[in-house]
mmCIF file of C-alpha atoms in Angstrom:
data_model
loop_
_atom_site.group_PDB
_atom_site.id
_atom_site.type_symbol
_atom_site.label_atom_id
_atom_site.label_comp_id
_atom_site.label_asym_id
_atom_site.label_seq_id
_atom_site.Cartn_x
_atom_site.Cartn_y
_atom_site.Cartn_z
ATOM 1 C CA UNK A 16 30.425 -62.682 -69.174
ATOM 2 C CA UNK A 17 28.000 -65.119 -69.137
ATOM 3 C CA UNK A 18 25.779 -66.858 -65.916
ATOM 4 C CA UNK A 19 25.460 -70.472 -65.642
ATOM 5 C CA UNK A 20 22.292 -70.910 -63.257
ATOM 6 C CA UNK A 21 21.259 -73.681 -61.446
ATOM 7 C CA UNK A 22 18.067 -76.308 -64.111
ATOM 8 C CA UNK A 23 14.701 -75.974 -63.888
ATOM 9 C CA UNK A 24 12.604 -77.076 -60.696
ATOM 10 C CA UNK A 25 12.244 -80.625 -60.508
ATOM 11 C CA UNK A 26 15.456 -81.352 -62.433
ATOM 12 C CA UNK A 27 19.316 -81.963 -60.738
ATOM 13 C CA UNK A 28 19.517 -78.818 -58.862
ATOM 14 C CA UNK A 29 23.126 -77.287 -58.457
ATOM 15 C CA UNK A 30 23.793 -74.938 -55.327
ATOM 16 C CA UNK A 31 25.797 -72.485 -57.161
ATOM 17 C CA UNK A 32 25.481 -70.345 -60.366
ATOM 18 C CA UNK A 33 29.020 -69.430 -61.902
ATOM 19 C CA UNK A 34 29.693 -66.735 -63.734
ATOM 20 C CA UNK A 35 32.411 -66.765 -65.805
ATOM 21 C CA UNK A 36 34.288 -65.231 -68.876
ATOM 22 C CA UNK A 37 32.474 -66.467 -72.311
ATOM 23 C CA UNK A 38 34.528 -69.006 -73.615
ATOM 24 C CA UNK A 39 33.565 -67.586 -77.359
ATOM 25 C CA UNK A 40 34.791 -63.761 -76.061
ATOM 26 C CA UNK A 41 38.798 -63.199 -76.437
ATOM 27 C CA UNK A 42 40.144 -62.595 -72.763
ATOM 28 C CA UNK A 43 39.638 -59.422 -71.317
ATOM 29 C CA UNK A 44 41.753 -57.911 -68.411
ATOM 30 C CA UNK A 45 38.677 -54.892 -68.186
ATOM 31 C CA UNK A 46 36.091 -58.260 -68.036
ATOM 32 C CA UNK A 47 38.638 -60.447 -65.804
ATOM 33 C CA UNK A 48 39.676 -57.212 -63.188
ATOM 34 C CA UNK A 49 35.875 -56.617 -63.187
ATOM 35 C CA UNK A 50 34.876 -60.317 -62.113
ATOM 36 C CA UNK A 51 37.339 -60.002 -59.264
ATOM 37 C CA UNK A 52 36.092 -56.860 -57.299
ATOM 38 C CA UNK A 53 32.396 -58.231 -57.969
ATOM 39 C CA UNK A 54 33.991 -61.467 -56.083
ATOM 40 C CA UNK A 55 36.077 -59.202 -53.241
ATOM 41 C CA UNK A 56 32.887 -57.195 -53.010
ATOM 42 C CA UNK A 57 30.299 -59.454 -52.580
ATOM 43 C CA UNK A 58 32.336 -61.062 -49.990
ATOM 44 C CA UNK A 59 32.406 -58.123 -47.940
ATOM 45 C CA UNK A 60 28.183 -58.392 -48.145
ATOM 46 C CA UNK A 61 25.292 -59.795 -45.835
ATOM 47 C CA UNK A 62 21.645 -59.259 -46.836
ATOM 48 C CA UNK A 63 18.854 -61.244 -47.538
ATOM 49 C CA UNK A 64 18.232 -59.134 -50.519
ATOM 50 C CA UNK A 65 21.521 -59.477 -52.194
ATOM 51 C CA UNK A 66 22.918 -62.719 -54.054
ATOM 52 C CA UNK A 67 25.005 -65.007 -51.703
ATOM 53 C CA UNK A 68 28.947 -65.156 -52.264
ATOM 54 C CA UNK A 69 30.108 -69.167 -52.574
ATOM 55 C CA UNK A 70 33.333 -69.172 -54.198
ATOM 56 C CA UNK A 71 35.789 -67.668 -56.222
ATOM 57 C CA UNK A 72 38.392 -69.245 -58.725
ATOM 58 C CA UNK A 73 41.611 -67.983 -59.988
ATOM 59 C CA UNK A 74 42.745 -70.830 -61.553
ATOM 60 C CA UNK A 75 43.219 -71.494 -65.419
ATOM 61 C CA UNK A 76 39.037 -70.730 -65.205
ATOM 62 C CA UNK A 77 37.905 -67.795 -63.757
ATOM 63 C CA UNK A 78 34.422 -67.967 -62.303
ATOM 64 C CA UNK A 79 32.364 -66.360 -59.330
ATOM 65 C CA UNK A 80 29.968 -68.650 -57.553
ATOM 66 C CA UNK A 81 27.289 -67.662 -56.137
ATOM 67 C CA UNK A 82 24.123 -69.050 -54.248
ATOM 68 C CA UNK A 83 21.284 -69.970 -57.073
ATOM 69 C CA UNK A 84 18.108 -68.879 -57.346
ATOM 70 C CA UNK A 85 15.202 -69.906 -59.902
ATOM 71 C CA UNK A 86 14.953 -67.322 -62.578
ATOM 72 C CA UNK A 87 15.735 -63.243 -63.385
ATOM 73 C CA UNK A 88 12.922 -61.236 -62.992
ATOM 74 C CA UNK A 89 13.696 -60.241 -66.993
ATOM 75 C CA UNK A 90 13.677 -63.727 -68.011
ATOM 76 C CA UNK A 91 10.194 -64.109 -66.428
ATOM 77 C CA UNK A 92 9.218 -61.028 -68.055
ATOM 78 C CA UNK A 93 10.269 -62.373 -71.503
ATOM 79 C CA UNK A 94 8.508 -65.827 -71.032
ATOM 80 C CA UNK A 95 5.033 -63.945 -69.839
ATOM 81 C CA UNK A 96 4.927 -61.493 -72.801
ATOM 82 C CA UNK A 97 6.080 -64.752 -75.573
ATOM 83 C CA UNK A 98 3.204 -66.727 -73.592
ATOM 84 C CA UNK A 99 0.695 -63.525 -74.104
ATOM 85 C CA UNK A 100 -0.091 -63.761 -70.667
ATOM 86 C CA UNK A 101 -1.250 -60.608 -68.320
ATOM 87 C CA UNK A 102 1.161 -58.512 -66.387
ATOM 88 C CA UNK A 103 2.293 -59.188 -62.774
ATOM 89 C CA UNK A 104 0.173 -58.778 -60.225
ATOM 90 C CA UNK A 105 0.673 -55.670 -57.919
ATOM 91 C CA UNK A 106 1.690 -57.805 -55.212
ATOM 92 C CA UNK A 107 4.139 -59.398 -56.840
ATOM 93 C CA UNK A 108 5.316 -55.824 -58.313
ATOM 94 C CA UNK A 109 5.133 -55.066 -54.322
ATOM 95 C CA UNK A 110 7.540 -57.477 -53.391
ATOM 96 C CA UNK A 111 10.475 -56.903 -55.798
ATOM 97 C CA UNK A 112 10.136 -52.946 -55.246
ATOM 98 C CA UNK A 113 10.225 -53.903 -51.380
ATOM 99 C CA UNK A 114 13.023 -56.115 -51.649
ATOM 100 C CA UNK A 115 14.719 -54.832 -54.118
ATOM 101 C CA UNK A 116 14.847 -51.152 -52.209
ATOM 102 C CA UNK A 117 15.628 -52.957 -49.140
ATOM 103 C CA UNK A 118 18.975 -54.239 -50.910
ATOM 104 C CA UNK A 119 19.604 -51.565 -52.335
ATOM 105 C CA UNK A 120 19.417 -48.973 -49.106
ATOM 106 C CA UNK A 121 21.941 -51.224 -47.569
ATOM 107 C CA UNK A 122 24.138 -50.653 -50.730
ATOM 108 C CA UNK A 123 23.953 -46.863 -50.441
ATOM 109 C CA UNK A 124 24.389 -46.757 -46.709
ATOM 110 C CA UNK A 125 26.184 -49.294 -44.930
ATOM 111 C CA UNK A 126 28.246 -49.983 -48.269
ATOM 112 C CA UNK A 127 28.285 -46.509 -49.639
ATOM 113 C CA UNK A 128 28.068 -47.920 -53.119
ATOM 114 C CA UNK A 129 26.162 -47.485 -56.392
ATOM 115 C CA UNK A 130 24.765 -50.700 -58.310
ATOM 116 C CA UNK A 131 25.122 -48.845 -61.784
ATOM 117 C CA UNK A 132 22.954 -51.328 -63.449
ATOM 118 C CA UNK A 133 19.907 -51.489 -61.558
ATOM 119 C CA UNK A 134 17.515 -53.452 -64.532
ATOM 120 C CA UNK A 135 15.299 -57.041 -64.342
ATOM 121 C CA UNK A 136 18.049 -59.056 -65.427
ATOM 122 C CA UNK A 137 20.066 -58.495 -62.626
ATOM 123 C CA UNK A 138 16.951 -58.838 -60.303
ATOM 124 C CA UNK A 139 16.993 -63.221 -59.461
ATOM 125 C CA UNK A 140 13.220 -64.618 -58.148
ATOM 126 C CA UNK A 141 12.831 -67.992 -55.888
ATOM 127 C CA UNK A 142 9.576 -69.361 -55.761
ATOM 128 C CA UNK A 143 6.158 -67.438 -56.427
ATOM 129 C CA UNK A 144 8.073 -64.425 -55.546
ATOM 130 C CA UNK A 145 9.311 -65.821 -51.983
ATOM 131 C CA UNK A 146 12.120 -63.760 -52.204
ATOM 132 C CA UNK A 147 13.789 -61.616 -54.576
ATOM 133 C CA UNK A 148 17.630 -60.877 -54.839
ATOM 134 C CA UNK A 149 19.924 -58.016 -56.430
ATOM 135 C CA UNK A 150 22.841 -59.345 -58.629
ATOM 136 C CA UNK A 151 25.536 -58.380 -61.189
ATOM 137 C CA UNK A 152 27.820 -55.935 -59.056
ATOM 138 C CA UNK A 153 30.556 -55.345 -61.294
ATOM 139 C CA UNK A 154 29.844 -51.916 -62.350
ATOM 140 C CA UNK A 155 29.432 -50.475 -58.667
ATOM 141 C CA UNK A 156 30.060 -46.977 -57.793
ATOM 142 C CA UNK A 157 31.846 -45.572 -54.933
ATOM 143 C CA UNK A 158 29.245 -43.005 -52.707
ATOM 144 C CA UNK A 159 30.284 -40.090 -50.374
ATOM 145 C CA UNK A 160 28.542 -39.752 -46.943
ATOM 146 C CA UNK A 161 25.988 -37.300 -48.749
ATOM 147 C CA UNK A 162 25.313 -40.598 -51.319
ATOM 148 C CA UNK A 163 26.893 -38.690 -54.370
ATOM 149 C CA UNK A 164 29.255 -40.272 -56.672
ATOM 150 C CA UNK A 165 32.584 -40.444 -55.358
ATOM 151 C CA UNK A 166 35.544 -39.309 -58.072
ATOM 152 C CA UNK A 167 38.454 -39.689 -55.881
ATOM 153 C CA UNK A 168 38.107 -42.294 -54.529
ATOM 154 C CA UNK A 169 36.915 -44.349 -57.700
ATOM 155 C CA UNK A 170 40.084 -42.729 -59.375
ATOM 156 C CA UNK A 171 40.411 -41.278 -62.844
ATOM 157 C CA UNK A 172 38.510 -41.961 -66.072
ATOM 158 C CA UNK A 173 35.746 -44.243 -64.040
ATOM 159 C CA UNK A 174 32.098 -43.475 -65.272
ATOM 160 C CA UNK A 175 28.699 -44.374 -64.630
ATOM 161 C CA UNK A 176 28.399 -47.706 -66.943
ATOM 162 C CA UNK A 177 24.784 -49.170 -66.795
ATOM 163 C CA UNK A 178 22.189 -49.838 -69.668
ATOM 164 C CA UNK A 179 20.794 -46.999 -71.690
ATOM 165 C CA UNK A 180 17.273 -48.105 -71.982
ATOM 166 C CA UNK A 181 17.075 -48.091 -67.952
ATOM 167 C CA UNK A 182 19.558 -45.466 -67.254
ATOM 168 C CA UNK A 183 18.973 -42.016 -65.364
ATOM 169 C CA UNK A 184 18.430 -38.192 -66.986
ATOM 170 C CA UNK A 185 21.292 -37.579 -65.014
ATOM 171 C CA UNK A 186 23.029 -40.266 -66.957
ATOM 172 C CA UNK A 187 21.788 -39.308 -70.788
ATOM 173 C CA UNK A 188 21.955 -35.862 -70.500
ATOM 174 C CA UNK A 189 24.746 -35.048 -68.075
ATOM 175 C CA UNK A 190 24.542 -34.300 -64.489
ATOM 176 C CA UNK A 191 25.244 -35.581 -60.792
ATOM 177 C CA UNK A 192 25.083 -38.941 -60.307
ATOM 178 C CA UNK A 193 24.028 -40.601 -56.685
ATOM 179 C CA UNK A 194 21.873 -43.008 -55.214
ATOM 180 C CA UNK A 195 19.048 -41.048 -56.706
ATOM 181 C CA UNK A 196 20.671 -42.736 -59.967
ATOM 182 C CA UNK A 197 19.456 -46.304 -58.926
ATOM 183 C CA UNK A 198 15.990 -45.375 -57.805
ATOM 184 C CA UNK A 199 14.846 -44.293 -61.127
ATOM 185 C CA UNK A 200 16.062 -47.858 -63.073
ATOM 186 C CA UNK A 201 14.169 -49.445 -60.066
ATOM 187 C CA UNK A 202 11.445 -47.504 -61.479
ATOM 188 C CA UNK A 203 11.480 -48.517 -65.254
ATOM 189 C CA UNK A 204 11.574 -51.859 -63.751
ATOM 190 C CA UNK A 205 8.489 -51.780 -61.989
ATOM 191 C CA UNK A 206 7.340 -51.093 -65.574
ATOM 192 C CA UNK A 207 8.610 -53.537 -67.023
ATOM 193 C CA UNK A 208 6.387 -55.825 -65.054
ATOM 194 C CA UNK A 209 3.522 -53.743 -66.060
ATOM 195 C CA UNK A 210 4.061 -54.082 -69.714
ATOM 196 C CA UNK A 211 6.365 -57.161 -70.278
ATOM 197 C CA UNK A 212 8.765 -55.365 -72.512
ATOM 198 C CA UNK A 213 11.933 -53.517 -71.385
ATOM 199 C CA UNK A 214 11.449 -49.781 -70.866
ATOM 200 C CA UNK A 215 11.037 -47.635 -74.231
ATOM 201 C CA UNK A 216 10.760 -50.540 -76.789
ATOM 202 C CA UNK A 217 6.961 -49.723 -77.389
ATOM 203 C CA UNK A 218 6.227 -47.978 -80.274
ATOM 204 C CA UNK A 219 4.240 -44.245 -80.141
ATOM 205 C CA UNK A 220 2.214 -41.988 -82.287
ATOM 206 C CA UNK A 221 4.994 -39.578 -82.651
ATOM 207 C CA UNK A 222 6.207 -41.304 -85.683
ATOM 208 C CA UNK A 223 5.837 -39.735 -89.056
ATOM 209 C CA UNK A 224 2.204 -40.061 -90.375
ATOM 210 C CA UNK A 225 3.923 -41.600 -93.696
ATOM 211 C CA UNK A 226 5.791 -44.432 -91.192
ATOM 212 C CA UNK A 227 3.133 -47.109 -90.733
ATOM 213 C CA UNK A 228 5.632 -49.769 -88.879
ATOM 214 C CA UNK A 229 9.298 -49.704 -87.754
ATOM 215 C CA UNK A 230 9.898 -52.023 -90.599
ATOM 216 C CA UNK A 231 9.839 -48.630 -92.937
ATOM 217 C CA UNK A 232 12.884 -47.208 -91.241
ATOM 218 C CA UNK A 233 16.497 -47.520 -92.116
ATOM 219 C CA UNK A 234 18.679 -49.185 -88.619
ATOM 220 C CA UNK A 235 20.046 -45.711 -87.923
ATOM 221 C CA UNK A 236 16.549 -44.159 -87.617
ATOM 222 C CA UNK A 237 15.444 -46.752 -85.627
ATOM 223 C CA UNK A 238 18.168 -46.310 -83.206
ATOM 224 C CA UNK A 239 17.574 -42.707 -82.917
ATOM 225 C CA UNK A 240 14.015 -43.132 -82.742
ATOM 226 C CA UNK A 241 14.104 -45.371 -79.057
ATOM 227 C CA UNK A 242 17.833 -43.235 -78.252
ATOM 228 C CA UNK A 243 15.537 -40.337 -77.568
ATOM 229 C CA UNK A 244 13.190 -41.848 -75.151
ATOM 230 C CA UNK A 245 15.972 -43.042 -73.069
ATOM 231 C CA UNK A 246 16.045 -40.589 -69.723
ATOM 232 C CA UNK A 247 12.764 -40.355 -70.244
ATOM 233 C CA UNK A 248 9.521 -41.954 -68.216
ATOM 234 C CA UNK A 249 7.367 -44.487 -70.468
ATOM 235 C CA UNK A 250 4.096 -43.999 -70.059
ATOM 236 C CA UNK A 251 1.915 -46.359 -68.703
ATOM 237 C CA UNK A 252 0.266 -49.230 -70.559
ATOM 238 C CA UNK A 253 -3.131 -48.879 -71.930
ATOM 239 C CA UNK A 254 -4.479 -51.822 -70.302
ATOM 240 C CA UNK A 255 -3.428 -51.691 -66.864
ATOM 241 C CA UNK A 256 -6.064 -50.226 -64.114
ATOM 242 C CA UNK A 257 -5.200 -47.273 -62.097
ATOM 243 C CA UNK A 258 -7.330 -48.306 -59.291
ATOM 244 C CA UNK A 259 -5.859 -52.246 -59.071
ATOM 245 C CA UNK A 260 -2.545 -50.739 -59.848
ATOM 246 C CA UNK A 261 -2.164 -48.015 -57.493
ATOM 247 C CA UNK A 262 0.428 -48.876 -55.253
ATOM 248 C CA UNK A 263 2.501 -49.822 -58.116
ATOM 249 C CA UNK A 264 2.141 -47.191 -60.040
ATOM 250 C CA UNK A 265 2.544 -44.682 -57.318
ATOM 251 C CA UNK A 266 6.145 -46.146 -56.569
ATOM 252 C CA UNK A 267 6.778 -45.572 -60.443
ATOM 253 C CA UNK A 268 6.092 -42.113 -60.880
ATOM 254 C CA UNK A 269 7.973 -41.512 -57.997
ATOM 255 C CA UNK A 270 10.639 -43.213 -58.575
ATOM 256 C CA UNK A 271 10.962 -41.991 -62.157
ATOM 257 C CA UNK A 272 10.698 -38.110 -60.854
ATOM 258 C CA UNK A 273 12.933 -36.265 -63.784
ATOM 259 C CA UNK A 274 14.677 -34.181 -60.605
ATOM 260 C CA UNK A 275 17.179 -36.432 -58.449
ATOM 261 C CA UNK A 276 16.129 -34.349 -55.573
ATOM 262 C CA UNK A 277 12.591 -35.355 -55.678
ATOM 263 C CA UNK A 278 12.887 -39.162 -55.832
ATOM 264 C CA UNK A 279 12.221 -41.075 -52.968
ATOM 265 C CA UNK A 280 15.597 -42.818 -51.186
ATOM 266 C CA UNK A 281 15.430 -46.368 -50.877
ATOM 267 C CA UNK A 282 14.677 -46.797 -47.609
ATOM 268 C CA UNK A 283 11.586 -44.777 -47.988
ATOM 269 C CA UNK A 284 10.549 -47.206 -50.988
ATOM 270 C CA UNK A 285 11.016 -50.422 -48.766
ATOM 271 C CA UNK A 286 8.686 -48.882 -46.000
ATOM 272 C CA UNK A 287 6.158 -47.404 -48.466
ATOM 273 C CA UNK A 288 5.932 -50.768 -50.826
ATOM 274 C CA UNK A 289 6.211 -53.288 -47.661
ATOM 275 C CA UNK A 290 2.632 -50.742 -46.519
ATOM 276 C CA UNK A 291 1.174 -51.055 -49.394
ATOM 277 C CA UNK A 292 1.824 -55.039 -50.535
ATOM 278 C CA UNK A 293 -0.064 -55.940 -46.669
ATOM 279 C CA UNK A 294 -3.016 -53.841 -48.073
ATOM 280 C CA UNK A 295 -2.850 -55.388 -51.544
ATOM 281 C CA UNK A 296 -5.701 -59.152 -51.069
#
């Protein structure tokens, strides 16, 4: 799939972005039956926090409007760390962990669903951080009244999709998955804007003495090398301050607790970050 969004700032604006099959992928009825219950599903949602439904097309192109917004949080990531700049501020980190949570404790309670792929990419940004919006809702989970994964009613052979790098314990090693299951990506996120790179990618000192850069390893070790971080919280970069990044960082380790059972729900993260961003200067 790919997402046409809306140019730049001061160029022709469109009020849409379409997403639509990749003209370069061969048609896919998993892709094409996907696009339509992100379209039947997002029409069935109202929140500030979540990406507006415009439009859907069945004809001889399939697409999904939706309402526009500036940039993904992971594309701003990329541009800051290619521009060498310095992370986000902890306001700014404050603001897409408040809205973010926000959007998704309406998923897990008045929707009963699971995002599945809770990441920056699927996190859009308007303005200096005005508002921030989830996205991408074609993997969703259904959740029981106790916020577990629902197996009957999301029928047989339906799994937990997501992205590796930002998924879960639960997820790598095998293990209940529920709403707990989107806090900790939310977490790894929050990282991300702490060290500009998406979660595990940075390199250690638990490499062989003998292995003085990645560029010594064969593609299969390399693989196996980040594999086993995933499920796993990053630890924080050198150069951030504990003391400027406290709220921030607080929300992180919580959020990445290794037990399900000890993360904080959603709601509690929108209250707690919302606290903390109106003591931030």
């Amino acid at each position: 799939m790919q997402l046409v969004r809306s140019p730049r700032a001061g160029q022709m604006r469109s009020p849409w972005a379409l997403k639509m099959l990749n003209k370069r992928v061969k048609p896919n009825k998993v892709y094409t039956d996907r696009l339509k219950a992100e379209a039947e599903l997002l029409q069935k949602m109202s929140h500030p926090n979540i990406v507006g439904f415009r439009a859907f097309s069945k004809t001889k192109i399939l697409y999904l409007g939706m309402e526009a917004c500036d940039l993904s949080l992971g594309d701003m990531i990329e541009k800051r760390m290619e521009e060498d700049c310095e992370p986000f501020t902890p306001k700014q980190i404050l603001k897409v962990a408040a809205d973010i949570s926000s959007a998704l404790d309406y998923l897990h309670t008045k929707m009963q669903i699971l995002h599945g792929d809770m990441k920056s990419y699927n996190i859009l940004v308007n303005g200096d951080f005005a508002v921030c919006k989830l996205c991408d809702f074609g993997v969703t989970l259904p959740l029981d009244e106790n916020g577990v994964f629902d197996k009957l009613k999301a029928g047989r052979n339906v799994v937990y999709f997501g992205t590796e790098a930002w998924s879960a314990p639960e997820v790598i090693h095998g293990g209940e998955i529920s709403s707990k299951t989107d806090i900790w990506p939310l977490g790894l996120t929050l990282w991300e804007m702490l060290a500009l790179m998406p979660p595990h990618a940075q390199t250690d000192e638990t490499l062989d003495d003998s292995v003085t850069c990645l560029e010594d390893l064969d593609d299969g070790t390399i693989e196996d090398y980040f594999s086993e971080k995933y499920g796993t919280r990053p630890a924080v970069p050198a150069n951030i301050s504990e003391d400027k990044y406290s709220g921030p960082l607080a929300l992180f380790f919580c959020c990445t607790e290794t037990l399900p059972s000890a993360r904080p729900t959603a709601e509690h993260i929108a209250i707690a970050a919302t606290d903390m961003a109106l003591q931030c200067t």
